[in-house]
Amino acid sequence: MRSDVDTLLCRLAQELRPRVNESSDALLQVTRDEFPELAAHGDLAALALEEIAGHITTLLNVLEQRLDIAEAEAPEAALRLARQLAQRGVPISSILRTYRLSHLGFLQMLQEEAARITGNWELISAATIKLVATAFEYVDRTSEQVAAVYQEEHDRLLQRRLFVANKASTHIGTTLDIVQTAQELAEVGTDGFADLVTVDLLQSVLREDSRQPSDSALALVRIAQQSIRDDCPLPVADTERPLDYPVDSEVARVLVSGQAQLHRLTVLGVSVWGNGPCLTPTPDFSSVMLLPLQARGNTLGLVQFFRHQSTLPFDDDDLLLAREIAGRAAVYIDNALRYTHERDTALALQRSLLPQGVVEQSAVEVASRYLPSGGRAGVGGDWYDVIPLSGARVALVVGDVVGHGLHAAATMGRLRTAVRAFADIDLMPDELLTHLDDVVIRLEREEARNEGEISATCLYAIYDPASRMCSVASAGHPLPALVKPSADSGHGLRPRAVEFLEMPVGPPLGLGGFPFETAQFELAEGSMLALYTDGLIEGSTGVADASLTSLRDVLAQASDSPDEVCDQLLATLLPTRRGDDVALLVARTRALDPDHVATLDLPSDPAAVSGARRYASEKLTAWGLEDLSFSTELVVSELVTNAIRYGKSPIQLRLILQDTLTCEVSDGSSTAPHLRRARIFDEGGRGLLLVAQFAERWGTRHRHEGKVIWAEQPLPVSRGTLHA
C-alpha cells in the first residue's frame, strides 16, 4: 500500500509539473481575493508569482523524487519577497496566512488531480494523508525561514530609523542660523531615508508676522533642499534671495490644518509638490510626505520628503519617523528665528544709538567700525562716539557694556546719552567718568529689582588742536595705541613708532568709591590714536598680549588714512567667527594754525577791559572778520569784566579762528557765572544775557585750577569753513 501511495504521488507531480505557471497564477489570484490589503503592492506581483511557483516546484520535487522534506529550503524568491514586504510594513501574520492559504489551495489541486487519475478512494485517502503531513511540515519549515528573514529585515529597518532619529538629534540645530538649520534637516532626511527633501518657510514667519496661516494669503520661501540623485537636479537655493512662491490647495491644507499627509503617487512625472520651482528634467516619484513645521503652537512652514519610483514608497512608520524629525527641526528653526529676530532688533537698536554719519569737527580725522559678534552672543554693548567740544576741541569715547542682547544695547544707549550730557558741560575726563560711575550705580539699583546686573568700561579722551594736548582717563578699559608720525629716512618712510599710553587705569564703572585719574599727553601733528574694545584684542587668539603685538605690527606699517587703518586692523586681528562684538575708533590728529590762535594775558584791573576790546578788534581785522567786530568786542568786554570782577588771577583772553570764532576768557576762580534775568533797577546781571544773544553757543568748562568762559560765533557765509 505504501509503495502504491508513493507511486500515485510521483505521478501527480509528473502530471502537474507542466502546469506550474497555470497553477501559480490561480493561487496568486486566490491570495489577492482573500487579502485585498496585499493588492496595494501590485509592483511585487511578478516576485509573488515567482515565489508561488518556487514553492510548487519544491513540493513537486519532494513528491516525485521522494526527497526528505526536512532538508527542503524555502525558494530564494520567497526570501526576497519577505524582505520587500518587511520594508513596506506588511505584518508577518498576513504573510504567514497567505502561506497557509496558498498551500491549502495547492493541496486541493493535488486532490482533484488524484481523483482524475484513479478511482481508488482508499488509495486517494492514504495519499491525501501523506500529502497533508508533507505540506504542513514544509509550511512549518519554510515559514520559519521566511519569518527569520522578515525579522532580520525588520530589525535592519528599525536600526536605520533609529540611526536617522539619532542623527537628527545630533546634527540638526548645531547653530542658530535659520538657513543652516533647515539645510541640516534636508541633509539628515536624505541620509538613507528620502531621495529628495525640501524645506520652505512662510513669508509671514520670516517677516515676523505673528498671524497664523490662512487660505487667503499663503506664500512659502524655499530656504533649503537636498537631493541624492543625479537625475534629480535642483535649482540652487540662494540664501540672499531665496525662492518664494504661492502654494496649491494640498500644501495649504497641510499648513492650515497642521496635519501631515502621506501620498503614494501612481501618476508618473510628478514635480516638486505645489506650484514651486519644478525640476528639469521632471523625476518620477513613488511617494511624498508633506509635514508642517510646527513649534510652540505656531506653523512655521513645510518640509517635503520624496522617494523615487526606483525606491520603496513611504509607509506609516516612515511618516512617524518624519514627524519626529520635523518636530525636532521645527523647534530648532523656531529657536533660530527667535534668536535672529532678537539679534536683528538689538542690532538695529545698537546701530541707531551709534553716531550716524560723520560728526562735523576739525580737530581730528576719524574713522570707526562696529561689528557685532559672529556667534550666539550676537549684539553687545560696545560703542564709540566723537563729540565736538568748545574751543575747537573734540572728545573721543569708546565703551563696553558687559553682556549681549537688547538689554546690553539699551544700557549702552543710556550711557552714551549720559556721556554726551556730561561732555556738554565740559567736564574733565576723570570728572566725567566719576559722574558716569554714579549713573551706572543708579541704573544697577534700578535693575536689581529685575535681578539684573550692569557693568561697563569706558575710555574718555579730549584732544585740543590748539595746544596739541590730549587728556585721557580710563574706567577699566584697554588703553589706546598711539602711532607717532612717520619720518622720511631718505629711502622712504620708516615704520611708525607705536606705543600704548602709560597711565593709571581706574576700576570698571559701577563699583563706586574709587577715583579716576586724567593723564595728559602732547601729541605731534599727524599722530594717530587707536581706541578699541576688548573684542578686538581677544578675538583672534584669545590671548590679549599676542593680539596687542599684532595690533602694534599693523599700526607700525599702516597708512595715514584712518579708514584704511580700521580695515587693516579688522582683517588682521579678527577671526571669521567672532566671539564678542567690536568697536574701533581711529583718529589722526590735526593742529591749529598758530596764526589762528590769539592769546592775551590780562591784569586783574578794570582798565584792562578796553585793551582787551582793542586787541580783539585788531585780530578780527587781521583775519578779515571786520563784520564780527561789534559783537565780538561786546562779548569780550562782558567776559573780561566778569573775570576781573568775580574771578581772580591769572586772567587770559584767547581767540580761536576755526569753523567758528571762539572767545575764551579764563581765570583762577572756580566760581561759574549764571544767566539770570535782571530786574528793572538792577545795576548788573545783563552781561551774560547779552553774550547769549550774540553768541551761537556759550558755556563754562572747569579746569583743575580755575575755569574758562567761552562763547562761539558763526563765521560769515562768505568766509566759509577753515581747517587745521
mmCIF file of C-alpha atoms in Angstrom, residues 478-483 497-503 521 529-530 532 537 544-545 547-553 555:
data_model
loop_
_atom_site.group_PDB
_atom_site.id
_atom_site.type_symbol
_atom_site.label_atom_id
_atom_site.label_comp_id
_atom_site.label_asym_id
_atom_site.label_seq_id
_atom_site.Cartn_x
_atom_site.Cartn_y
_atom_site.Cartn_z
ATOM 1 C CA PRO A 478 42.014 98.898 27.410
ATOM 2 C CA LEU A 479 44.419 101.763 26.836
ATOM 3 C CA PRO A 480 44.676 103.304 23.364
ATOM 4 C CA ALA A 481 47.576 102.842 20.994
ATOM 5 C CA LEU A 482 49.494 105.953 19.927
ATOM 6 C CA VAL A 483 51.068 105.937 16.481
ATOM 7 C CA ALA A 497 56.739 104.154 16.327
ATOM 8 C CA VAL A 498 53.799 102.616 18.199
ATOM 9 C CA GLU A 499 53.261 102.726 21.933
ATOM 10 C CA PHE A 500 50.422 102.071 24.314
ATOM 11 C CA LEU A 501 49.762 105.052 26.551
ATOM 12 C CA GLU A 502 51.121 104.540 30.042
ATOM 13 C CA MET A 503 48.603 105.902 32.502
ATOM 14 C CA PHE A 521 49.997 113.774 26.582
ATOM 15 C CA LEU A 529 45.151 107.230 18.219
ATOM 16 C CA ALA A 530 43.517 103.800 18.052
ATOM 17 C CA TYR A 532 39.076 99.861 20.745
ATOM 18 C CA ILE A 537 42.394 92.118 21.063
ATOM 19 C CA ALA A 544 45.454 89.721 24.696
ATOM 20 C CA ASP A 545 49.271 90.011 24.700
ATOM 21 C CA SER A 547 46.854 90.374 19.845
ATOM 22 C CA LEU A 548 48.444 93.567 21.153
ATOM 23 C CA THR A 549 51.660 92.578 19.406
ATOM 24 C CA SER A 550 49.742 92.032 16.172
ATOM 25 C CA LEU A 551 47.968 95.352 16.653
ATOM 26 C CA ARG A 552 51.322 97.096 17.130
ATOM 27 C CA ASP A 553 52.712 95.470 13.974
ATOM 28 C CA LEU A 555 49.834 100.108 13.119
#
